[in-house]
Short mmCIF file of C-alpha atoms and ligand atoms in Angstrom, two decimals:
data_model
loop_
_atom_site.label_atom_id
_atom_site.label_comp_id
_atom_site.label_asym_id
_atom_site.label_seq_id
_atom_site.Cartn_x
_atom_site.Cartn_y
_atom_site.Cartn_z
CA VAL A 460 0.06 0.09 0.15
CA ALA A 461 1.63 3.36 -1.03
CA SER A 462 1.70 5.80 1.70
CA GLY A 463 -1.22 8.25 1.96
CA GLN A 464 -3.39 5.78 0.05
CA PRO A 465 -6.32 4.14 2.25
CA ASP A 466 -5.48 0.67 3.25
CA PRO A 467 -8.09 -1.50 1.10
CA ILE A 468 -8.35 -3.85 4.26
CA ASP A 469 -10.23 -0.90 5.92
CA SER A 470 -12.94 -1.36 3.43
CA LEU A 471 -13.89 -5.12 4.81
CA PRO A 472 -16.92 -5.17 6.71
CA ALA A 473 -17.04 -5.61 10.63
CA ASP A 474 -18.79 -8.92 10.21
CA PHE A 475 -16.21 -10.49 8.01
CA ARG A 476 -15.36 -13.95 8.99
CA TRP A 477 -11.70 -14.26 9.92
CA GLY A 478 -9.92 -17.84 10.71
CA VAL A 479 -6.96 -20.09 10.56
CA ALA A 480 -6.98 -23.40 8.70
CA THR A 481 -4.97 -26.93 9.25
CA SER A 482 -5.44 -30.29 8.14
CA SER A 483 -5.54 -33.52 9.91
CA TYR A 484 -2.45 -35.29 8.25
CA GLN A 485 -0.31 -32.20 8.38
CA ILE A 486 -0.68 -31.67 12.18
CA GLU A 487 -2.29 -34.56 14.21
CA GLY A 488 0.40 -37.41 14.53
CA ALA A 489 -0.83 -40.12 16.56
CA VAL A 490 -1.07 -42.04 13.35
CA ALA A 491 -1.74 -45.63 15.19
CA GLU A 492 -3.93 -44.48 18.10
CA ASP A 493 -7.40 -45.34 18.89
CA GLY A 494 -7.86 -47.65 15.90
CA ARG A 495 -6.84 -45.27 13.15
CA THR A 496 -5.60 -47.23 10.24
CA ALA A 497 -2.94 -46.17 7.36
CA SER A 498 -3.95 -43.48 4.82
CA ILE A 499 -2.23 -43.24 1.39
CA TRP A 500 0.08 -40.58 2.95
CA ASP A 501 1.33 -42.74 5.73
CA THR A 502 2.24 -45.44 2.86
CA PHE A 503 3.57 -42.61 0.25
CA CYS A 504 5.75 -41.30 3.04
CA ARG A 505 7.66 -44.59 3.31
CA VAL A 506 8.29 -44.68 -0.54
CA PRO A 507 12.17 -43.73 -0.79
CA GLY A 508 12.60 -40.34 -2.44
CA ALA A 509 8.80 -39.48 -2.40
CA VAL A 510 9.11 -36.93 0.60
CA HIS A 511 11.85 -34.48 1.31
CA ASN A 512 14.23 -35.94 3.97
CA GLY A 513 12.10 -38.99 4.40
CA ASP A 514 9.87 -36.93 6.57
CA HIS A 515 6.36 -38.30 7.53
CA GLY A 516 3.23 -37.28 9.64
CA ASP A 517 3.78 -39.93 12.56
CA ILE A 518 4.11 -37.09 15.13
CA ALA A 519 3.72 -33.99 13.10
CA CYS A 520 2.72 -31.32 15.48
CA ASP A 521 1.33 -33.92 17.99
CA HIS A 522 -1.78 -31.87 17.80
CA TYR A 523 -3.91 -35.12 18.48
CA HIS A 524 -2.38 -34.76 22.24
CA ARG A 525 -2.20 -31.00 22.50
CA MET A 526 -5.55 -30.00 21.01
CA PRO A 527 -6.67 -27.98 23.82
CA ALA A 528 -3.65 -25.72 24.06
CA ASP A 529 -3.79 -25.22 20.37
CA VAL A 530 -7.37 -24.11 20.37
CA ALA A 531 -6.23 -21.64 23.26
CA LEU A 532 -3.51 -20.35 20.90
CA MET A 533 -6.42 -19.59 18.45
CA ARG A 534 -8.47 -17.81 21.15
CA ASP A 535 -5.45 -15.47 21.59
CA LEU A 536 -5.23 -14.72 18.06
CA ASP A 537 -9.05 -13.65 18.35
CA VAL A 538 -9.92 -15.55 15.08
CA ASP A 539 -13.63 -16.50 14.88
CA THR A 540 -13.43 -19.59 12.95
CA TYR A 541 -11.27 -22.71 12.87
CA ARG A 542 -11.00 -24.82 9.59
CA PHE A 543 -9.71 -28.38 10.26
CA SER A 544 -10.26 -31.71 8.37
CA VAL A 545 -11.30 -34.96 9.70
CA ALA A 546 -9.15 -37.99 9.13
CA TRP A 547 -11.09 -40.75 7.32
CA PRO A 548 -9.03 -43.51 8.62
CA ARG A 549 -9.67 -42.35 12.26
CA VAL A 550 -13.51 -42.35 11.90
CA GLN A 551 -13.93 -45.23 9.60
CA PRO A 552 -10.73 -47.43 9.74
CA GLY A 553 -10.15 -49.07 6.23
CA GLY A 554 -12.67 -46.80 4.71
CA ARG A 555 -15.77 -49.18 4.91
CA GLY A 556 -18.16 -50.15 7.83
CA PRO A 557 -19.22 -48.91 11.10
CA VAL A 558 -17.85 -45.87 12.71
CA ASN A 559 -14.85 -46.05 15.15
CA PRO A 560 -16.14 -44.22 18.26
CA ALA A 561 -12.65 -43.87 19.57
CA GLY A 562 -11.35 -41.96 16.47
CA LEU A 563 -14.67 -39.74 16.11
CA ALA A 564 -14.43 -38.77 19.80
CA PHE A 565 -11.50 -36.67 19.09
CA TYR A 566 -13.30 -34.62 16.74
CA ASP A 567 -16.25 -34.46 19.14
CA ARG A 568 -13.72 -33.02 21.86
CA LEU A 569 -12.37 -30.59 19.31
CA VAL A 570 -15.69 -29.19 18.26
CA ASP A 571 -16.80 -28.77 22.19
CA GLU A 572 -13.35 -27.06 22.78
CA LEU A 573 -13.85 -24.63 19.92
CA LEU A 574 -17.37 -23.83 20.87
CA ALA A 575 -16.33 -23.36 24.50
CA LYS A 576 -13.74 -20.67 23.41
CA GLY A 577 -16.34 -18.92 20.83
CA ILE A 578 -14.74 -20.25 17.80
CA ASP A 579 -16.87 -21.66 14.88
CA PRO A 580 -15.98 -25.30 13.85
CA TRP A 581 -15.58 -25.36 10.06
CA VAL A 582 -15.27 -29.03 8.96
CA THR A 583 -13.38 -30.33 5.82
CA LEU A 584 -14.09 -34.03 5.23
CA TYR A 585 -11.42 -34.93 3.09
CA HIS A 586 -7.94 -33.25 3.01
CA TRP A 587 -6.20 -36.20 1.14
CA ASP A 588 -5.93 -38.88 3.79
CA LEU A 589 -7.75 -41.64 1.88
CA PRO A 590 -7.76 -44.86 3.99
CA GLN A 591 -5.29 -47.10 2.24
CA GLU A 592 -7.51 -50.13 1.82
CA LEU A 593 -9.47 -47.90 -0.62
CA GLU A 594 -6.50 -47.06 -2.54
CA ASP A 595 -5.79 -50.81 -2.81
CA ALA A 596 -9.25 -51.17 -4.08
CA GLY A 597 -8.41 -48.53 -7.02
CA GLY A 598 -8.65 -45.39 -5.19
CA TRP A 599 -10.42 -42.12 -6.65
CA PRO A 600 -10.02 -43.41 -10.31
CA VAL A 601 -12.51 -45.95 -9.38
CA ARG A 602 -16.10 -45.13 -9.09
CA ASP A 603 -16.97 -46.92 -5.86
CA THR A 604 -14.67 -44.62 -3.95
CA ALA A 605 -17.33 -41.68 -4.48
CA TYR A 606 -19.88 -43.89 -2.73
CA ARG A 607 -17.55 -44.89 0.03
CA PHE A 608 -17.00 -41.05 0.63
CA ALA A 609 -20.42 -40.25 0.90
CA ASP A 610 -21.04 -43.00 3.54
CA TYR A 611 -18.14 -41.94 5.43
CA SER A 612 -19.39 -38.22 5.40
CA MET A 613 -22.64 -39.09 7.05
CA LEU A 614 -20.76 -40.92 9.80
CA VAL A 615 -19.16 -37.64 10.59
CA PHE A 616 -22.45 -35.42 9.84
CA ASP A 617 -24.47 -37.53 11.89
CA GLN A 618 -22.30 -37.08 14.99
CA LEU A 619 -21.25 -33.39 14.50
CA SER A 620 -24.06 -31.51 12.68
CA ASP A 621 -25.84 -30.63 15.88
CA ARG A 622 -22.88 -28.34 16.54
CA VAL A 623 -21.11 -27.92 13.25
CA ARG A 624 -23.06 -25.50 10.69
CA THR A 625 -20.46 -25.57 7.82
CA TRP A 626 -19.15 -28.42 5.91
CA THR A 627 -16.67 -28.74 3.12
CA THR A 628 -16.64 -32.12 1.25
CA LEU A 629 -13.20 -32.03 -0.50
CA ASN A 630 -10.01 -29.85 -0.18
CA GLU A 631 -8.53 -29.18 -3.61
CA PRO A 632 -9.60 -32.16 -5.86
CA TRP A 633 -6.97 -30.73 -8.40
CA CYS A 634 -4.39 -31.72 -6.03
CA SER A 635 -5.82 -35.06 -5.29
CA ALA A 636 -6.32 -35.97 -9.01
CA MET A 637 -3.41 -34.42 -10.68
CA LEU A 638 -0.59 -34.29 -8.15
CA GLY A 639 -1.83 -37.63 -6.77
CA TYR A 640 -2.77 -39.86 -9.82
CA ALA A 641 -1.34 -38.02 -12.92
CA TYR A 642 2.03 -36.32 -11.92
CA GLY A 643 2.84 -38.65 -8.92
CA ARG A 644 4.00 -35.70 -6.63
CA HIS A 645 1.52 -36.57 -3.79
CA ALA A 646 0.10 -39.81 -2.69
CA PRO A 647 -0.76 -42.38 -3.97
CA GLY A 648 2.31 -41.23 -6.42
CA LYS A 649 0.60 -42.58 -9.67
CA ARG A 650 1.58 -41.18 -12.98
CA ASP A 651 -1.20 -41.93 -15.40
CA PHE A 652 -3.00 -38.82 -16.97
CA GLU A 653 -6.02 -40.74 -17.80
CA ALA A 654 -6.39 -42.09 -14.26
CA GLY A 655 -6.06 -38.50 -13.06
CA MET A 656 -9.24 -37.45 -15.21
CA HIS A 657 -11.13 -40.31 -13.88
CA ALA A 658 -10.25 -39.25 -10.41
CA VAL A 659 -11.34 -35.90 -11.17
CA HIS A 660 -14.84 -37.15 -12.06
CA HIS A 661 -15.32 -39.40 -8.96
CA LEU A 662 -14.07 -36.98 -6.67
CA LEU A 663 -16.89 -34.39 -7.96
CA LEU A 664 -19.27 -37.34 -7.84
CA GLY A 665 -18.25 -38.02 -4.31
CA HIS A 666 -18.78 -34.30 -3.29
CA GLY A 667 -22.20 -34.31 -4.93
CA LEU A 668 -23.29 -37.59 -3.30
CA ALA A 669 -22.30 -36.33 0.20
CA THR A 670 -23.95 -33.03 -0.45
CA GLN A 671 -27.10 -34.36 -1.26
CA ARG A 672 -27.17 -36.91 1.65
CA MET A 673 -26.17 -34.12 4.32
CA ARG A 674 -28.71 -31.60 2.90
CA ALA A 675 -31.46 -34.48 3.31
CA ALA A 676 -30.29 -35.35 6.67
CA ALA A 677 -30.15 -31.79 7.98
CA SER A 678 -32.41 -30.88 10.86
CA GLY A 679 -31.39 -27.27 10.91
CA PRO A 680 -29.62 -24.53 8.73
CA VAL A 681 -26.33 -25.86 7.30
CA ASP A 682 -23.74 -24.47 4.91
CA LEU A 683 -22.41 -26.96 2.50
CA GLY A 684 -19.62 -26.34 0.05
CA ILE A 685 -16.23 -27.48 -1.52
CA THR A 686 -12.64 -25.89 -1.50
CA LEU A 687 -10.63 -25.46 -4.62
CA ASN A 688 -7.33 -24.20 -5.23
CA MET A 689 -7.25 -21.86 -8.17
CA SER A 690 -4.90 -19.36 -9.96
CA THR A 691 -5.32 -16.84 -12.73
CA SER A 692 -3.50 -18.39 -15.71
CA THR A 693 -2.41 -15.55 -17.89
CA ALA A 694 -1.21 -16.04 -21.47
CA ALA A 695 2.52 -14.95 -22.08
CA SER A 696 1.41 -13.08 -25.37
CA GLU A 697 -1.58 -12.69 -27.61
CA SER A 698 -0.38 -15.55 -29.83
CA GLU A 699 -2.87 -18.33 -30.61
CA ALA A 700 -0.55 -20.78 -28.89
CA ASP A 701 0.11 -18.92 -25.78
CA LEU A 702 -3.61 -18.15 -25.64
CA ASN A 703 -4.26 -21.86 -25.97
CA ALA A 704 -1.89 -22.76 -23.28
CA ALA A 705 -3.72 -20.31 -20.77
CA ARG A 706 -7.06 -21.54 -21.90
CA ARG A 707 -5.98 -25.13 -21.22
CA ALA A 708 -4.46 -24.27 -17.82
CA ASP A 709 -7.64 -22.50 -16.85
CA GLY A 710 -9.81 -25.30 -18.02
CA LEU A 711 -7.96 -28.01 -16.04
CA GLY A 712 -7.45 -25.84 -13.10
CA VAL A 713 -10.74 -23.92 -12.65
CA ARG A 714 -13.50 -24.78 -15.43
CA ILE A 715 -13.29 -28.77 -15.11
CA TYR A 716 -14.71 -28.22 -11.53
CA LEU A 717 -16.76 -25.24 -11.26
CA ASP A 718 -18.63 -25.71 -14.59
CA PRO A 719 -19.95 -29.20 -13.51
CA LEU A 720 -20.41 -27.83 -10.01
CA VAL A 721 -22.55 -24.72 -10.85
CA HIS A 722 -23.49 -25.19 -14.41
CA GLY A 723 -23.90 -29.09 -14.44
CA ARG A 724 -21.77 -29.46 -17.51
CA TYR A 725 -18.06 -30.17 -18.33
CA PRO A 726 -16.39 -27.42 -20.45
CA GLN A 727 -16.50 -28.45 -24.05
CA ASP A 728 -13.08 -27.34 -25.07
CA ILE A 729 -11.53 -29.47 -22.35
CA VAL A 730 -13.66 -32.42 -23.36
CA ALA A 731 -12.63 -32.01 -26.86
CA ASP A 732 -8.92 -31.59 -25.74
CA LEU A 733 -9.20 -34.89 -23.74
CA ALA A 734 -10.87 -36.76 -26.87
CA ALA A 735 -7.94 -35.73 -28.90
CA ARG A 736 -5.95 -37.73 -26.27
CA ASN A 737 -8.31 -40.56 -26.46
CA ILE A 738 -9.41 -39.82 -22.80
CA GLU A 739 -13.17 -39.62 -21.91
CA LEU A 740 -14.47 -38.65 -18.51
CA PRO A 741 -16.54 -41.67 -17.03
CA VAL A 742 -19.59 -39.67 -16.86
CA ARG A 743 -22.87 -41.84 -16.38
CA ASP A 744 -26.49 -40.85 -16.73
CA GLY A 745 -27.58 -38.71 -13.78
CA ASP A 746 -23.95 -37.90 -12.63
CA LEU A 747 -23.98 -34.18 -13.48
CA GLU A 748 -27.39 -33.60 -11.61
CA ILE A 749 -25.70 -35.19 -8.55
CA ILE A 750 -22.59 -33.11 -8.92
CA SER A 751 -24.47 -29.73 -9.41
CA THR A 752 -26.54 -30.30 -6.24
CA PRO A 753 -26.79 -26.52 -4.83
CA MET A 754 -24.07 -25.40 -2.52
CA ASP A 755 -24.05 -22.68 0.00
CA VAL A 756 -20.31 -21.62 -0.11
CA LEU A 757 -17.39 -21.99 -2.41
CA GLY A 758 -13.91 -22.33 -0.59
CA VAL A 759 -11.24 -20.75 -2.42
CA ASN A 760 -7.52 -21.39 -1.76
CA TYR A 761 -5.18 -19.16 -3.36
CA TYR A 762 -1.22 -19.11 -3.46
CA PHE A 763 0.09 -17.81 -6.68
CA SER A 764 -0.75 -17.19 -10.47
CA THR A 765 1.07 -18.47 -13.42
CA GLN A 766 1.75 -17.23 -16.88
CA HIS A 767 1.77 -19.62 -19.85
CA SER A 768 3.10 -20.23 -23.35
CA GLY A 769 2.38 -22.65 -25.77
CA VAL A 770 5.72 -22.52 -27.39
CA ASP A 771 8.81 -24.23 -25.94
CA GLU A 772 12.38 -22.64 -25.76
CA GLN A 773 13.08 -24.29 -29.26
CA GLY A 774 9.85 -22.76 -30.81
CA ARG A 775 8.06 -25.99 -30.87
CA THR A 776 4.28 -26.25 -30.08
CA GLU A 777 4.15 -30.05 -29.32
CA ASP A 778 6.24 -32.13 -27.00
CA ALA A 779 7.67 -35.50 -27.51
CA ASP A 780 4.42 -37.26 -27.02
CA GLY A 781 2.75 -35.00 -29.31
CA LEU A 782 0.85 -33.11 -26.82
CA PRO A 783 0.71 -29.26 -26.91
CA VAL A 784 3.30 -27.46 -25.10
CA ASP A 785 2.52 -25.81 -21.73
CA ARG A 786 5.47 -23.81 -20.69
CA GLU A 787 5.26 -21.59 -17.60
CA VAL A 788 6.83 -18.05 -18.04
CA PRO A 789 7.80 -16.24 -15.15
CA PHE A 790 6.40 -12.88 -14.24
CA GLY A 791 9.50 -11.84 -12.76
CA ARG A 792 8.36 -11.35 -9.22
CA PRO A 793 9.68 -12.26 -5.90
CA ARG A 794 8.98 -15.93 -4.80
CA THR A 795 8.19 -17.73 -1.62
CA ALA A 796 10.22 -20.49 -0.33
CA MET A 797 8.01 -22.89 -2.32
CA ASP A 798 9.33 -21.10 -5.50
CA TRP A 799 5.85 -19.54 -6.30
CA GLU A 800 5.71 -16.11 -7.59
CA ILE A 801 3.88 -13.55 -5.39
CA VAL A 802 1.16 -12.13 -7.62
CA PRO A 803 -1.49 -10.63 -5.41
CA GLU A 804 -3.41 -8.91 -8.31
CA GLY A 805 -3.88 -12.46 -9.85
CA PHE A 806 -5.76 -13.07 -6.58
CA THR A 807 -8.11 -10.00 -7.27
CA GLU A 808 -8.60 -11.06 -10.85
CA LEU A 809 -9.51 -14.60 -10.10
CA LEU A 810 -12.06 -13.62 -7.52
CA VAL A 811 -13.56 -10.89 -9.75
CA ARG A 812 -13.92 -13.40 -12.49
CA LEU A 813 -15.35 -16.25 -10.30
CA GLY A 814 -18.10 -13.74 -9.04
CA ARG A 815 -18.96 -13.14 -12.67
CA ASP A 816 -18.96 -16.57 -14.12
CA TYR A 817 -20.36 -18.15 -11.34
CA PRO A 818 -22.73 -15.78 -9.76
CA GLY A 819 -24.94 -16.27 -6.75
CA LEU A 820 -22.31 -18.49 -4.82
CA PRO A 821 -20.74 -16.84 -1.93
CA MET A 822 -17.06 -17.33 -1.48
CA VAL A 823 -14.89 -17.66 1.42
CA ILE A 824 -11.02 -17.65 1.24
CA THR A 825 -10.39 -21.18 3.08
CA GLU A 826 -6.66 -20.83 2.47
CA ASN A 827 -3.95 -18.18 1.66
CA GLY A 828 -0.42 -17.96 3.07
CA SER A 829 3.27 -18.42 2.28
CA ALA A 830 6.18 -20.42 3.26
CA PHE A 831 9.64 -18.38 4.12
CA ASP A 832 12.91 -19.13 5.37
CA ASP A 833 12.22 -18.29 8.94
CA LYS A 834 15.01 -17.39 11.13
CA PRO A 835 14.03 -17.66 14.74
CA ASP A 836 15.86 -15.68 17.58
CA GLU A 837 17.17 -17.46 20.77
CA SER A 838 13.64 -17.21 22.24
CA GLY A 839 11.97 -18.85 19.26
CA PHE A 840 10.53 -15.58 18.00
CA VAL A 841 10.13 -15.21 14.15
CA ALA A 842 10.06 -11.49 12.73
CA ASP A 843 8.53 -12.92 9.49
CA ASP A 844 8.13 -9.54 7.85
CA ASP A 845 7.98 -11.24 4.41
CA ARG A 846 4.95 -13.24 5.63
CA VAL A 847 3.34 -10.05 6.89
CA ASP A 848 3.79 -8.36 3.60
CA TYR A 849 2.33 -11.57 1.98
CA PHE A 850 -0.74 -11.38 4.11
CA ALA A 851 -1.34 -7.64 3.96
CA SER A 852 -1.11 -7.64 0.16
CA HIS A 853 -3.12 -10.52 -0.34
CA ILE A 854 -5.87 -9.75 2.24
CA GLY A 855 -6.02 -6.15 0.45
CA ALA A 856 -6.35 -8.09 -2.97
CA VAL A 857 -9.60 -9.82 -1.37
CA ALA A 858 -10.80 -6.39 -0.14
CA ARG A 859 -10.38 -4.97 -3.84
CA ALA A 860 -12.24 -7.90 -5.34
CA ARG A 861 -15.13 -7.22 -3.07
CA GLN A 862 -15.06 -3.43 -4.20
CA GLN A 863 -15.32 -4.82 -7.66
CA GLY A 864 -18.43 -6.84 -6.87
CA ALA A 865 -16.95 -10.37 -5.72
CA ASP A 866 -19.14 -11.77 -2.79
CA ILE A 867 -16.41 -12.86 -0.39
CA ARG A 868 -17.50 -13.40 3.17
CA GLY A 869 -14.21 -14.54 4.88
CA TYR A 870 -10.75 -15.25 4.98
CA PHE A 871 -8.57 -18.07 6.57
CA ALA A 872 -4.85 -17.98 7.01
CA TRP A 873 -2.77 -20.96 6.06
CA SER A 874 -1.82 -22.11 8.47
CA LEU A 875 -2.18 -21.75 12.22
CA LEU A 876 0.96 -23.91 12.67
CA ASP A 877 4.23 -24.76 10.92
CA ASN A 878 3.27 -28.37 9.82
CA PHE A 879 4.08 -31.32 7.35
CA GLU A 880 4.05 -29.68 4.18
CA TRP A 881 3.45 -32.91 2.02
CA ALA A 882 6.12 -33.83 -0.41
CA TYR A 883 8.41 -30.97 1.25
CA GLY A 884 7.99 -32.40 4.53
CA TYR A 885 8.89 -30.10 7.42
CA ASP A 886 11.19 -28.04 5.60
CA LYS A 887 8.54 -25.62 4.17
CA ARG A 888 6.92 -23.43 6.91
CA PHE A 889 3.64 -21.99 6.49
CA GLY A 890 2.59 -21.29 9.94
CA ILE A 891 1.71 -18.06 11.61
CA VAL A 892 3.08 -19.92 15.08
CA ARG A 893 6.46 -21.58 14.92
CA VAL A 894 6.51 -24.92 15.85
CA ASP A 895 9.91 -26.20 17.41
CA TYR A 896 9.81 -29.96 16.16
CA ASP A 897 12.19 -31.11 19.00
CA THR A 898 10.12 -29.75 21.92
CA GLN A 899 6.74 -29.10 20.33
CA VAL A 900 6.86 -25.60 21.67
CA ARG A 901 4.77 -23.12 19.84
CA THR A 902 5.72 -19.48 19.38
CA PRO A 903 3.53 -16.93 17.66
CA LYS A 904 5.49 -15.26 14.89
CA ARG A 905 5.24 -11.57 14.05
CA SER A 906 2.58 -12.49 11.30
CA ALA A 907 0.38 -14.03 13.89
CA LEU A 908 0.41 -10.74 15.95
CA TRP A 909 -0.11 -8.68 12.86
CA TYR A 910 -3.19 -11.06 11.97
CA ARG A 911 -4.65 -10.75 15.25
CA ASP A 912 -4.35 -6.80 15.28
CA THR A 913 -5.71 -6.67 11.73
CA ILE A 914 -8.69 -8.80 12.93
CA ARG A 915 -9.35 -6.46 15.73
CA ARG A 916 -9.08 -3.39 13.79
CA VAL A 917 -11.42 -4.48 11.08
CA ARG A 918 -13.97 -5.89 13.57
CA ASN A 919 -14.07 -2.63 15.63
CA ALA A 920 -13.66 -0.27 12.77
CA GLY A 921 -14.74 -2.01 9.70
CA SER A 922 -17.42 -0.57 7.36
C1 PNW E 1225 -2.54 -26.51 -0.46
N1 PNW E 1225 0.14 -26.48 -6.21
O1 PNW E 1225 -1.79 -27.48 -1.31
C2 PNW E 1225 -3.21 -27.57 0.60
O2 PNW E 1225 -4.61 -27.50 0.86
C3 PNW E 1225 -2.56 -27.30 1.94
O3 PNW E 1225 -2.51 -28.78 2.71
C4 PNW E 1225 -1.03 -27.13 1.76
O4 PNW E 1225 -0.09 -27.16 3.00
C5 PNW E 1225 -0.93 -25.48 1.22
O5 PNW E 1225 -1.60 -25.57 -0.06
C6 PNW E 1225 0.47 -25.10 0.85
O6 PNW E 1225 1.09 -25.86 -0.22
C7 PNW E 1225 -1.41 -27.11 -2.47
O7 PNW E 1225 1.13 -27.15 -6.55
C8 PNW E 1225 -0.21 -27.89 -2.94
O8 PNW E 1225 -0.54 -25.66 -6.98
C9 PNW E 1225 0.15 -27.75 -4.17
C10 PNW E 1225 -0.40 -26.83 -4.96
C11 PNW E 1225 -1.59 -25.98 -4.45
C12 PNW E 1225 -1.89 -26.14 -3.15
#
């Protein structure tokens, strides 16, 4: 924000929802306690070379044993919402059959602890920890997994919906399908593009089935939705090849999810691109009606934006397999420790565009944040001004999108704690609270104090 200019953050309304987010496998640890069985991430972490440094979630932030203290930490930050995920293999070991009361009891205690501290619980039913047995039966590329997910969702909904109002079915199906099944960078580590596309459809089907059943079972008001990770995909030039590369990136990153969810149809251009590769989405009669079951809220996760060219460095438009080139062209911006370029105006552009293309669907930013190379002092305090700048510019970007008409109701920082950053292990730290993994001591970083003060300011003085 240039000096003298009003900070766009001050245009946010006093009733804007402020939260922090985490996910089960990234923080809980206690992977063999109270009847939990293995998830695909427990398995993947044991594959040599799959995860940086051979890290795994066996202990993570030990949140399973430190939950009340972590909720107290949230209270001190003055957030009004906590977004967490439920570990499927705790609640329904093996992914089928009856509920495991001991596993579900953890989330029951968590919800009660949050409510006692005046914090709204916001449940994500699936943040990537698929029970290994379901992967052994084919995982998300097979249709049955969608039905298993809906059954599991109802076990959780039946137990917690008397106290939890907001339910997110899936976190970032793009990551599950593409990183997990097409590119092999996440669990279960498959490299098969067609399997990835089948996973896309079955994830969406699982979302729709679960949404229908929760809606039918609800005895009071509920807010149901899904969370997608999205970016603005810009063409590096006005050339046809570059415009096409950006179109494809947007099609596979945004429209292949939101078009069926909101409009009940897959995007024709992407269906045609897939057909040219002899790939068909495994759609059966009635699936699109299920997938487009009305939602109450769209969760948006944003980290970066990208620029695309359809021409490689040698001037070719096709790769060795005869597929169209998609080359990422840097904007030339500073990057986070993830090597992601910092592009806050891509966030504004994305949100304004989502509001136009998918009208009538309120949005909440369910994740936004950054990893930087934190340098704690002797006391463990991190003066993370780079992370403060990231938050300030991106919350400002959200405020600008609202001023341009996007219906955005809240913002959740990723993440409350430093945690297990998937294939990057513990090396990449996204927390606003530092975790010392030797002692499990938590120390709020400067960004946590900045976030707390920003929440208080907007709540007291917001429009
Ligand atoms: C999200 N990408 O993952 C997840 O929801 C979080 O669990 C994770 O910790 C956070 O973002 C930070 O990475 C993503 O490659 C992983 O575009 C990869 C990508 C995007 C989001």
